[in-house]
Short mmCIF file of C-alpha atoms and ligand atoms in Angstrom, two decimals:
data_model
loop_
_atom_site.label_atom_id
_atom_site.label_comp_id
_atom_site.label_asym_id
_atom_site.label_seq_id
_atom_site.Cartn_x
_atom_site.Cartn_y
_atom_site.Cartn_z
CA MET A 1 -31.43 29.21 -0.05
CA ALA A 2 -28.91 28.34 -2.78
CA ARG A 3 -29.87 26.18 -5.75
CA ILE A 4 -28.00 23.66 -7.90
CA LYS A 5 -29.94 22.53 -10.95
CA VAL A 6 -28.85 19.37 -12.74
CA ASP A 7 -30.03 18.17 -16.14
CA LEU A 8 -28.52 14.76 -16.91
CA ASP A 9 -28.66 15.49 -20.64
CA ARG A 10 -26.59 18.67 -20.48
CA THR A 11 -23.27 16.91 -20.90
CA LEU A 12 -19.92 18.64 -21.21
CA GLY A 13 -17.94 15.60 -22.31
CA GLU A 14 -16.04 12.68 -20.86
CA VAL A 15 -13.80 13.11 -17.86
CA ASP A 16 -10.35 11.74 -18.62
CA ARG A 17 -9.14 9.83 -15.57
CA ARG A 18 -5.60 10.93 -16.34
CA ILE A 19 -6.48 14.25 -14.62
CA PHE A 20 -5.79 12.38 -11.37
CA GLY A 21 -2.11 11.96 -12.25
CA GLY A 22 0.89 12.47 -9.98
CA PHE A 23 4.43 13.80 -10.20
CA ILE A 24 7.67 12.85 -8.46
CA GLU A 25 10.87 14.83 -8.71
CA HIS A 26 14.37 14.29 -7.37
CA LEU A 27 13.90 17.12 -4.91
CA GLY A 28 14.16 17.19 -1.13
CA ARG A 29 12.51 14.11 0.39
CA CYS A 30 10.13 13.28 -2.45
CA ILE A 31 12.03 10.26 -3.75
CA TYR A 32 14.79 9.60 -1.21
CA GLY A 33 13.09 9.39 2.17
CA GLY A 34 9.66 9.61 0.55
CA ILE A 35 8.70 6.83 -1.83
CA TYR A 36 12.14 5.20 -1.63
CA GLU A 37 14.12 4.45 1.51
CA GLU A 38 16.64 1.68 1.27
CA GLY A 39 17.22 -0.28 4.46
CA SER A 40 14.12 1.04 6.23
CA PRO A 41 12.00 -1.55 8.07
CA LEU A 42 9.04 0.13 6.35
CA SER A 43 10.43 -0.60 2.87
CA ASP A 44 10.26 -3.71 0.73
CA GLU A 45 13.37 -5.41 -0.66
CA ARG A 46 13.50 -2.90 -3.51
CA GLY A 47 13.54 0.05 -1.13
CA PHE A 48 9.95 1.10 -1.85
CA ARG A 49 8.20 2.36 1.27
CA ARG A 50 5.25 0.02 1.77
CA ASP A 51 3.25 2.44 3.89
CA VAL A 52 3.59 5.12 1.21
CA LEU A 53 2.43 2.69 -1.48
CA GLU A 54 -0.60 1.82 0.66
CA ALA A 55 -1.46 5.49 1.18
CA LEU A 56 -1.08 6.17 -2.55
CA LYS A 57 -3.39 3.41 -3.75
CA PRO A 58 -6.68 5.15 -2.88
CA LEU A 59 -5.54 8.15 -4.94
CA ARG A 60 -5.86 5.88 -8.02
CA MET A 61 -3.30 7.79 -10.05
CA PRO A 62 -3.33 6.73 -13.68
CA VAL A 63 -0.07 8.41 -14.72
CA LEU A 64 3.10 9.49 -12.89
CA ARG A 65 5.46 12.17 -14.23
CA TRP A 66 9.20 11.94 -13.48
CA PRO A 67 12.11 12.88 -12.91
CA GLY A 68 11.42 16.65 -12.82
CA GLY A 69 10.69 19.44 -12.67
CA ASN A 70 13.69 21.69 -12.59
CA PHE A 71 15.86 18.69 -11.68
CA VAL A 72 15.59 17.25 -15.17
CA SER A 73 17.36 20.22 -16.73
CA ASN A 74 20.67 18.84 -15.39
CA TYR A 75 19.87 15.13 -15.20
CA HIS A 76 21.80 12.60 -17.24
CA TRP A 77 19.66 9.48 -17.13
CA GLN A 78 22.57 7.19 -17.99
CA ASP A 79 23.98 7.94 -14.52
CA GLY A 80 20.96 6.16 -13.03
CA ILE A 81 21.18 2.69 -14.59
CA GLY A 82 23.31 -0.39 -13.97
CA PRO A 83 24.78 -1.60 -10.65
CA LYS A 84 23.90 0.89 -7.95
CA GLU A 85 27.34 0.96 -6.34
CA LYS A 86 28.88 2.01 -9.63
CA ARG A 87 26.49 4.89 -10.26
CA PRO A 88 28.10 8.32 -9.95
CA ARG A 89 27.13 10.77 -7.22
CA ARG A 90 26.59 14.13 -8.86
CA ILE A 91 26.27 17.70 -7.84
CA GLU A 92 22.67 18.77 -8.51
CA LEU A 93 22.40 22.35 -9.66
CA ALA A 94 18.67 23.02 -9.93
CA TRP A 95 18.00 22.52 -6.21
CA HIS A 96 21.57 22.93 -4.88
CA SER A 97 21.88 19.38 -3.70
CA GLU A 98 23.53 16.03 -4.45
CA GLU A 99 22.13 13.16 -6.46
CA SER A 100 23.11 9.60 -5.57
CA ASN A 101 21.44 8.15 -8.69
CA ARG A 102 20.30 5.12 -6.70
CA PHE A 103 16.78 5.65 -8.00
CA GLY A 104 16.88 5.73 -11.80
CA THR A 105 14.91 4.67 -14.85
CA ASP A 106 14.59 0.96 -13.96
CA GLU A 107 13.54 1.73 -10.38
CA TYR A 108 11.03 4.31 -11.64
CA ILE A 109 9.46 1.84 -14.07
CA GLN A 110 9.26 -0.80 -11.34
CA TYR A 111 7.60 1.75 -9.10
CA CYS A 112 5.06 2.60 -11.80
CA ARG A 113 4.28 -1.08 -12.30
CA THR A 114 3.89 -1.62 -8.56
CA LEU A 115 1.53 1.32 -8.20
CA GLY A 116 -0.29 0.57 -11.46
CA VAL A 117 0.41 3.91 -13.15
CA GLU A 118 1.55 4.82 -16.66
CA PRO A 119 5.04 6.31 -16.76
CA TYR A 120 5.50 9.81 -18.16
CA ILE A 121 9.14 10.86 -18.62
CA CYS A 122 10.25 14.42 -19.13
CA VAL A 123 13.57 14.66 -21.01
CA ASN A 124 16.49 16.95 -20.28
CA MET A 125 16.45 19.76 -22.83
CA GLY A 126 18.75 21.93 -20.71
CA SER A 127 22.18 20.33 -20.34
CA GLY A 128 21.00 17.18 -22.12
CA THR A 129 21.56 16.37 -25.78
CA MET A 130 19.35 15.07 -28.54
CA ASP A 131 21.39 11.84 -28.46
CA GLU A 132 20.61 11.32 -24.79
CA ALA A 133 16.89 11.83 -25.36
CA GLN A 134 16.97 9.44 -28.32
CA ALA A 135 18.89 6.86 -26.29
CA TRP A 136 16.41 7.16 -23.41
CA VAL A 137 13.48 6.31 -25.69
CA GLU A 138 15.49 3.41 -27.14
CA TYR A 139 16.50 2.15 -23.68
CA CYS A 140 12.86 2.18 -22.55
CA ASN A 141 11.00 1.12 -25.64
CA GLY A 142 13.53 -0.41 -28.05
CA THR A 143 12.74 -3.87 -29.41
CA GLY A 144 15.64 -4.26 -31.87
CA ASN A 145 19.11 -5.74 -31.48
CA THR A 146 20.62 -2.31 -30.71
CA TYR A 147 22.92 -0.95 -28.05
CA TRP A 148 20.49 0.80 -25.67
CA ALA A 149 17.74 -1.81 -25.96
CA ASN A 150 20.36 -4.48 -25.29
CA LEU A 151 21.63 -2.56 -22.28
CA ARG A 152 18.13 -2.58 -20.80
CA ARG A 153 18.05 -6.35 -21.35
CA ALA A 154 21.50 -6.71 -19.78
CA ASN A 155 20.18 -4.78 -16.77
CA GLY A 156 17.58 -7.49 -16.32
CA HIS A 157 14.60 -6.13 -18.24
CA SER A 158 13.97 -8.19 -21.34
CA GLU A 159 10.58 -6.68 -22.16
CA PRO A 160 10.35 -3.10 -23.44
CA TYR A 161 8.85 -0.62 -21.00
CA ASN A 162 6.54 0.98 -23.58
CA VAL A 163 6.74 4.42 -22.05
CA LYS A 164 4.05 6.28 -23.94
CA TYR A 165 4.26 9.86 -22.66
CA TRP A 166 7.40 11.96 -23.15
CA GLY A 167 7.78 15.60 -22.19
CA LEU A 168 10.01 17.88 -24.26
CA GLY A 169 11.74 19.64 -21.37
CA ASN A 170 10.41 21.37 -18.28
CA GLU A 171 9.73 25.12 -17.87
CA MET A 172 12.38 25.86 -20.48
CA TYR A 173 11.45 29.56 -20.40
CA GLY A 174 12.56 29.99 -16.78
CA ALA A 175 15.80 31.64 -15.70
CA TRP A 176 15.94 29.00 -12.92
CA GLN A 177 16.32 26.27 -15.53
CA ILE A 178 19.72 24.94 -16.58
CA GLY A 179 19.87 25.86 -20.27
CA ALA A 180 16.82 28.15 -20.41
CA LEU A 181 15.79 29.24 -23.91
CA SER A 182 13.73 31.84 -25.71
CA ALA A 183 10.46 30.50 -27.13
CA GLU A 184 11.83 30.61 -30.67
CA ASP A 185 15.02 28.76 -29.72
CA TYR A 186 13.04 26.22 -27.73
CA VAL A 187 10.82 25.50 -30.74
CA LYS A 188 13.83 24.90 -33.01
CA LYS A 189 15.50 22.62 -30.51
CA ALA A 190 12.33 20.75 -29.55
CA ILE A 191 11.46 19.96 -33.17
CA GLU A 192 14.78 18.14 -33.52
CA PHE A 193 14.34 16.30 -30.21
CA ALA A 194 10.79 15.34 -31.24
CA LYS A 195 12.08 14.03 -34.56
CA VAL A 196 14.67 11.62 -33.16
CA MET A 197 12.40 10.47 -30.36
CA LYS A 198 9.51 9.70 -32.72
CA LEU A 199 11.86 8.07 -35.25
CA THR A 200 13.01 5.78 -32.44
CA ASP A 201 9.44 4.89 -31.46
CA PRO A 202 6.62 6.35 -33.58
CA SER A 203 4.00 5.20 -31.07
CA ILE A 204 5.06 7.61 -28.32
CA GLN A 205 3.07 10.75 -27.47
CA LEU A 206 4.94 14.00 -26.99
CA VAL A 207 4.22 16.92 -24.70
CA SER A 208 5.41 20.42 -25.57
CA CYS A 209 6.62 22.64 -22.77
CA GLY A 210 4.21 25.49 -22.15
CA GLN A 211 4.13 28.14 -19.46
CA ASN A 212 0.85 29.17 -17.80
CA GLY A 213 -1.35 28.66 -20.83
CA TRP A 214 -1.99 32.35 -21.38
CA ASN A 215 1.52 33.62 -22.23
CA ASP A 216 3.21 34.56 -25.48
CA TRP A 217 5.51 31.62 -24.80
CA ASP A 218 2.49 29.30 -25.11
CA ARG A 219 1.39 30.94 -28.36
CA ILE A 220 4.83 30.75 -29.98
CA VAL A 221 5.45 27.20 -28.82
CA LEU A 222 2.05 26.02 -30.04
CA GLU A 223 2.55 27.71 -33.40
CA GLY A 224 5.88 25.93 -33.77
CA LEU A 225 5.19 22.57 -32.17
CA ALA A 226 1.48 21.73 -32.31
CA ARG A 227 1.95 19.57 -35.39
CA TYR A 228 4.54 17.43 -33.58
CA VAL A 229 2.86 16.93 -30.21
CA ASP A 230 -0.24 15.40 -28.63
CA PHE A 231 -0.23 17.55 -25.50
CA HIS A 232 0.83 21.02 -24.45
CA SER A 233 1.95 21.20 -20.84
CA ILE A 234 1.07 24.09 -18.54
CA HIS A 235 1.79 24.73 -14.85
CA LEU A 236 0.05 26.66 -12.10
CA TYR A 237 0.84 27.20 -8.45
CA THR A 238 -1.49 29.30 -6.35
CA GLY A 239 -1.85 30.23 -2.71
CA SER A 240 -2.03 33.08 -0.27
CA PRO A 241 -2.18 33.53 3.49
CA ASP A 242 -5.40 35.44 2.83
CA TYR A 243 -8.21 32.88 3.10
CA TYR A 244 -10.39 34.15 0.28
CA ARG A 245 -7.49 34.66 -2.13
CA ASN A 246 -6.28 31.19 -1.35
CA VAL A 247 -9.58 29.48 -2.11
CA PHE A 248 -10.38 31.56 -5.21
CA GLU A 249 -6.97 31.58 -6.91
CA PRO A 250 -7.46 28.16 -8.55
CA HIS A 251 -9.93 29.94 -10.85
CA LEU A 252 -6.78 31.06 -12.65
CA ALA A 253 -6.77 27.52 -14.05
CA ASP A 254 -10.11 28.36 -15.61
CA LYS A 255 -8.56 31.29 -17.44
CA ALA A 256 -5.49 29.25 -18.41
CA LEU A 257 -7.61 26.50 -19.92
CA ARG A 258 -9.91 28.85 -21.81
CA ILE A 259 -7.04 30.79 -23.34
CA CYS A 260 -4.93 27.73 -24.05
CA GLN A 261 -7.84 25.93 -25.69
CA ALA A 262 -8.36 28.93 -27.97
CA LEU A 263 -4.65 29.07 -28.85
CA ILE A 264 -4.66 25.37 -29.71
CA GLU A 265 -7.81 25.74 -31.79
CA GLN A 266 -6.38 28.70 -33.68
CA VAL A 267 -3.13 26.92 -34.51
CA ARG A 268 -4.85 23.70 -35.53
CA TYR A 269 -7.23 25.62 -37.77
CA ASN A 270 -4.62 27.83 -39.41
CA GLN A 271 -2.13 25.01 -39.91
CA ARG A 272 -4.73 22.38 -40.87
CA ILE A 273 -3.58 20.06 -38.08
CA ALA A 274 -5.93 17.09 -38.04
CA HIS A 275 -4.85 15.38 -34.83
CA PRO A 276 -6.09 16.71 -31.50
CA VAL A 277 -3.79 18.54 -29.10
CA TYR A 278 -4.82 18.50 -25.45
CA VAL A 279 -3.56 20.21 -22.34
CA ALA A 280 -1.41 18.30 -19.87
CA TYR A 281 -1.67 20.33 -16.64
CA ASP A 282 1.42 18.54 -15.51
CA GLU A 283 2.16 20.61 -12.42
CA TRP A 284 -0.53 22.20 -10.28
CA ASN A 285 -1.09 22.76 -6.58
CA VAL A 286 -1.20 25.24 -3.74
CA TRP A 287 2.37 26.31 -2.99
CA TYR A 288 3.33 29.60 -1.41
CA ARG A 289 4.94 28.95 1.97
CA GLN A 290 8.13 26.97 1.35
CA ARG A 291 9.38 28.67 -1.81
CA GLY A 292 13.15 28.75 -1.20
CA ARG A 293 15.39 26.55 -3.33
CA THR A 294 16.89 24.84 -0.33
CA SER A 295 13.68 24.73 1.75
CA GLY A 296 12.82 21.18 0.74
CA LEU A 297 9.38 22.54 -0.19
CA GLU A 298 7.76 20.75 2.75
CA GLU A 299 4.56 22.74 2.64
CA ARG A 300 2.18 22.03 5.50
CA TYR A 301 -1.35 22.20 4.15
CA ASP A 302 -4.37 23.54 6.00
CA LEU A 303 -8.08 23.05 5.41
CA SER A 304 -8.33 26.11 3.16
CA ASP A 305 -5.74 24.50 0.88
CA ALA A 306 -7.94 21.41 0.64
CA LEU A 307 -10.75 23.71 -0.56
CA ALA A 308 -8.41 25.18 -3.16
CA VAL A 309 -7.36 21.72 -4.37
CA ALA A 310 -11.01 20.68 -4.70
CA THR A 311 -11.69 23.84 -6.69
CA TYR A 312 -8.83 22.97 -9.06
CA LEU A 313 -10.35 19.53 -9.59
CA ASN A 314 -13.76 21.08 -10.28
CA VAL A 315 -12.15 23.32 -12.89
CA PHE A 316 -10.53 20.29 -14.56
CA VAL A 317 -13.85 18.43 -14.64
CA ARG A 318 -15.61 21.43 -16.18
CA HIS A 319 -12.84 21.71 -18.79
CA CYS A 320 -12.80 17.99 -19.53
CA GLN A 321 -12.83 18.70 -23.27
CA ILE A 322 -9.33 20.13 -23.23
CA VAL A 323 -7.50 18.92 -20.11
CA ARG A 324 -6.71 15.24 -20.55
CA ILE A 325 -3.75 14.84 -18.24
CA ALA A 326 -3.05 16.61 -14.96
CA ASN A 327 -0.32 15.88 -12.46
CA LEU A 328 -0.56 17.11 -8.91
CA ALA A 329 2.84 18.51 -7.90
CA GLN A 330 4.05 16.62 -6.05
CA MET A 331 3.33 13.23 -4.47
CA VAL A 332 5.21 12.78 -1.18
CA ASN A 333 6.76 15.30 1.26
CA VAL A 334 7.51 17.96 -1.38
CA ILE A 335 4.34 20.11 -1.69
CA ALA A 336 2.48 16.86 -1.25
CA PRO A 337 -0.60 15.12 0.16
CA ILE A 338 1.50 12.54 2.03
CA PHE A 339 4.09 13.42 4.67
CA THR A 340 6.60 10.88 5.95
CA SER A 341 9.17 10.45 8.69
CA GLN A 342 11.46 7.47 9.16
CA GLU A 343 8.81 6.02 11.45
CA GLY A 344 5.63 6.54 9.49
CA LEU A 345 3.44 9.00 7.68
CA PHE A 346 0.36 11.15 7.97
CA LEU A 347 -2.13 12.38 5.39
CA GLN A 348 -2.19 16.09 4.76
CA THR A 349 -5.49 17.95 4.42
CA ILE A 350 -5.28 18.00 0.62
CA TYR A 351 -5.13 14.21 0.49
CA HIS A 352 -8.83 13.99 1.33
CA PRO A 353 -10.42 15.81 -1.63
CA LEU A 354 -7.94 14.09 -3.95
CA ARG A 355 -8.98 10.69 -2.66
CA LEU A 356 -12.71 11.46 -2.67
CA TYR A 357 -12.66 12.79 -6.22
CA ALA A 358 -10.55 9.91 -7.52
CA GLU A 359 -13.06 7.52 -6.02
CA HIS A 360 -16.37 9.20 -6.83
CA VAL A 361 -16.06 11.37 -9.93
CA GLN A 362 -18.00 9.68 -12.73
CA GLU A 363 -17.22 9.47 -16.44
CA ILE A 364 -19.53 12.14 -17.91
CA ALA A 365 -19.26 15.78 -16.87
CA LEU A 366 -22.45 17.86 -16.65
CA ASP A 367 -23.06 21.56 -17.07
CA VAL A 368 -24.95 22.55 -13.93
CA HIS A 369 -26.68 25.77 -13.00
CA VAL A 370 -25.61 27.22 -9.65
CA ASP A 371 -27.46 30.03 -7.97
CA CYS A 372 -25.79 31.20 -4.74
CA GLU A 373 -24.28 34.20 -3.04
CA ARG A 374 -21.11 35.65 -4.49
CA PHE A 375 -18.00 37.17 -3.01
CA GLU A 376 -15.99 40.11 -4.34
CA LEU A 377 -12.31 40.14 -3.40
CA PRO A 378 -11.14 43.54 -2.19
CA PRO A 379 -8.25 44.95 -4.27
CA THR A 380 -4.84 44.06 -2.92
CA ASP A 381 -2.15 46.64 -2.19
CA ASP A 382 0.54 44.01 -2.82
CA PRO A 383 2.05 45.10 -6.18
CA THR A 384 3.83 41.79 -7.00
CA PRO A 385 2.64 40.07 -10.21
CA ARG A 386 1.68 37.00 -8.21
CA ALA A 387 -0.67 38.99 -5.97
CA GLN A 388 -2.10 40.89 -8.94
CA ARG A 389 -3.03 37.79 -10.92
CA LEU A 390 -6.67 37.81 -9.79
CA GLN A 391 -7.17 41.40 -10.91
CA GLY A 392 -10.38 41.62 -12.92
CA PHE A 393 -11.66 38.25 -11.65
CA GLY A 394 -14.84 37.75 -9.72
CA PRO A 395 -17.17 38.12 -8.05
CA PHE A 396 -16.88 34.42 -7.21
CA ASP A 397 -19.72 32.03 -6.42
CA LEU A 398 -19.28 30.92 -2.83
CA LEU A 399 -20.26 27.42 -3.90
CA ASP A 400 -18.03 25.86 -6.53
CA VAL A 401 -19.63 22.81 -8.11
CA SER A 402 -18.75 20.05 -10.52
CA ALA A 403 -21.19 17.33 -11.50
CA THR A 404 -20.56 13.99 -13.15
CA ARG A 405 -22.68 10.97 -13.89
CA ASP A 406 -22.05 7.44 -15.08
CA ALA A 407 -22.86 6.47 -18.68
CA ASP A 408 -26.22 4.95 -17.73
CA GLY A 409 -27.37 7.91 -15.68
CA GLN A 410 -27.68 5.84 -12.51
CA THR A 411 -25.09 7.53 -10.36
CA LEU A 412 -24.61 11.25 -9.99
CA THR A 413 -21.71 12.80 -8.11
CA LEU A 414 -21.80 16.44 -7.08
CA ALA A 415 -18.56 17.87 -5.75
CA VAL A 416 -19.31 21.07 -3.86
CA VAL A 417 -16.81 23.41 -2.25
CA ASN A 418 -18.35 25.88 0.17
CA ARG A 419 -15.79 28.67 0.26
CA ASP A 420 -17.79 30.77 2.70
CA ARG A 421 -15.47 31.16 5.64
CA ALA A 422 -18.16 31.47 8.27
CA GLN A 423 -21.56 30.40 6.96
CA ALA A 424 -23.06 27.06 6.12
CA ILE A 425 -25.08 27.22 2.90
CA GLN A 426 -28.41 25.49 2.71
CA THR A 427 -28.96 24.34 -0.87
CA THR A 428 -31.62 22.68 -2.95
CA VAL A 429 -30.28 20.23 -5.49
CA GLN A 430 -32.92 19.94 -8.18
CA LEU A 431 -32.83 17.21 -10.82
CA THR A 432 -34.52 17.22 -14.20
CA ASP A 433 -36.06 13.90 -15.31
CA ALA A 434 -34.61 11.80 -12.50
CA HIS A 435 -35.22 11.10 -8.88
CA VAL A 436 -32.87 10.18 -6.12
CA THR A 437 -33.23 6.79 -4.49
CA HIS A 438 -30.25 6.89 -2.19
CA GLY A 439 -27.67 9.49 -1.22
CA ILE A 440 -24.53 9.81 0.80
CA ALA A 441 -22.44 12.86 1.61
CA TYR A 442 -18.70 12.69 2.21
CA VAL A 443 -17.46 15.85 3.88
CA VAL A 444 -13.91 17.08 4.33
CA ASP A 445 -13.98 19.39 7.31
CA GLY A 446 -12.07 20.52 10.34
CA PRO A 447 -12.29 22.93 13.26
CA SER A 448 -11.11 25.97 11.31
CA PRO A 449 -9.85 26.93 7.84
CA ASN A 450 -6.29 26.90 9.14
CA ALA A 451 -6.48 23.49 10.75
CA VAL A 452 -3.60 21.24 9.71
CA ASN A 453 -2.80 17.58 10.18
CA SER A 454 0.42 16.41 11.82
CA PHE A 455 1.99 13.31 13.34
CA GLU A 456 0.48 14.34 16.66
CA GLN A 457 -2.96 15.18 15.27
CA PRO A 458 -3.32 13.26 12.02
CA LYS A 459 -7.09 13.62 11.81
CA GLN A 460 -7.76 17.26 12.59
CA VAL A 461 -8.98 17.47 9.01
CA ASP A 462 -10.66 14.28 7.89
CA VAL A 463 -13.61 12.88 5.96
CA HIS A 464 -16.97 12.24 7.57
CA SER A 465 -19.83 10.52 5.82
CA GLN A 466 -23.51 10.91 6.34
CA SER A 467 -26.40 9.23 4.54
CA LEU A 468 -29.09 11.54 3.26
CA GLU A 469 -32.83 11.55 3.65
CA VAL A 470 -33.92 11.51 0.05
CA SER A 471 -37.02 11.14 -2.05
CA GLY A 472 -38.20 12.67 -5.29
CA SER A 473 -36.33 14.90 -7.65
CA SER A 474 -34.79 17.31 -5.19
CA VAL A 475 -32.52 17.08 -2.19
CA VAL A 476 -32.00 19.77 0.39
CA HIS A 477 -28.53 19.73 1.84
CA THR A 478 -26.54 22.09 4.03
CA PHE A 479 -22.91 22.52 3.09
CA PRO A 480 -20.88 23.42 6.20
CA ALA A 481 -18.75 26.57 6.21
CA HIS A 482 -15.27 26.10 4.66
CA SER A 483 -15.80 22.51 3.55
CA VAL A 484 -15.60 20.15 0.61
CA THR A 485 -18.54 17.82 0.08
CA VAL A 486 -18.89 14.97 -2.37
CA LEU A 487 -22.54 14.02 -2.73
CA ARG A 488 -23.05 10.65 -4.30
CA LEU A 489 -26.62 10.13 -5.42
CA GLU A 490 -28.12 6.96 -6.83
CA LEU A 491 -30.87 7.71 -9.33
CA GLY A 492 -34.05 6.09 -10.53
CA ALA A 493 -36.10 7.07 -13.60
O1 AHR B 1 7.31 21.34 -8.29
C1 AHR B 1 8.33 22.19 -7.91
C2 AHR B 1 8.93 22.94 -9.08
O2 AHR B 1 8.03 23.86 -9.60
C3 AHR B 1 9.30 22.10 -10.28
O3 AHR B 1 10.56 21.53 -10.15
C4 AHR B 1 9.30 23.09 -11.40
O4 AHR B 1 8.96 22.52 -12.63
C5 AHR B 1 8.33 24.17 -10.95
O5 AHR B 1 8.91 25.41 -11.03
#
């Protein structure tokens, strides 16, 4: 029998709700044909797909990153404002496509307001200039009698948008980026961008462009930029057709956060930087099937991917001290939890853990003790760096657990991923100084780890709830094989 031991006083810190953030990029059918479809009977008068908005609401995203991604490295935001029929159609080089510019800054801000999320804009540091970045901040946030602020007003938006979060470029290290740079050159350029953006609006918060969190790029960028920024952005995509690799790979986020936290601490200490610098995990997900540039990235997720996504979220909760923003990449159609057609949509498997966590994770993270069987991954004979990334990791607990409680200690949420492919795991949850008065289990499960949802079978993988027989300070619960369970327990003294 496995054991999870919970002491309500062993707190790790506060969970920042911004870890439930999203990301939309001008890529494939994420924006056009995803959240935005002009003329569709499913859209409102602004072109926003109503059914997509409805499906997004339960995900309770606090912040939404835009417009890329790789796309931003050749995006000129001024193409996307003013009368739509006058906006230029451009060749789009990052994804080999065409950009109509019918969805631009004003539409994005309206979308954010409609969904109730904070905007987070990443600026073009590839083909874009410092002047363009400065003008973008002024267009969005300017309050004076100046050209760009007045242009926003002329476009029908008298009040400033107060966009708080601004990213200094995306993946600027990558050869696939328009205008890629060395770390040293990026630092020099980013300092100047940061300067004009902050001079335009000192209240904004800036995000430096990191890599995976553990690279030399991250170290050099933090050494050069930590004093200018509030967040350092890192990205991680995992995934493998091998079940166990797929569900364990998100533990790479654990390594990324530990190393990145140490790098930040070192730089802040050595440079006497008083303000905090946090991690913005502003792209993360399972993504390994549809990798081609022109594939549209329409990954179809199975149940094992939902387990991986839940494991990522557990990692973020456990590292709540350092990760304060995270943006699932991406939101609709493109490596996304929601999949649309012109007639409707269905929810992919990964939607379910995202929704359950957004709803049930509480504000204080706890350090729990887990005692269960472990699994050692056999070495892989695939020599590619991607396949070798888990080298030296493990053995892995078959149960991955995060625990959170409310401030008063009345509600406890345990999020438990049983990664055992074949076996259910009977577990005792033991509480110190509290007893359970009421409990409910929400389980994401399906017929097999490779079960997927589709238009034809939208509920192959779904959530089932079950109330628990509880009394006293321990609960015995059986976690089904290959499942995600959110246990919500109401406590009494
Ligand atoms: O999310 C898909 C792509 O992955 C993004 O455009 C880029 O930033 C990353 O490489």
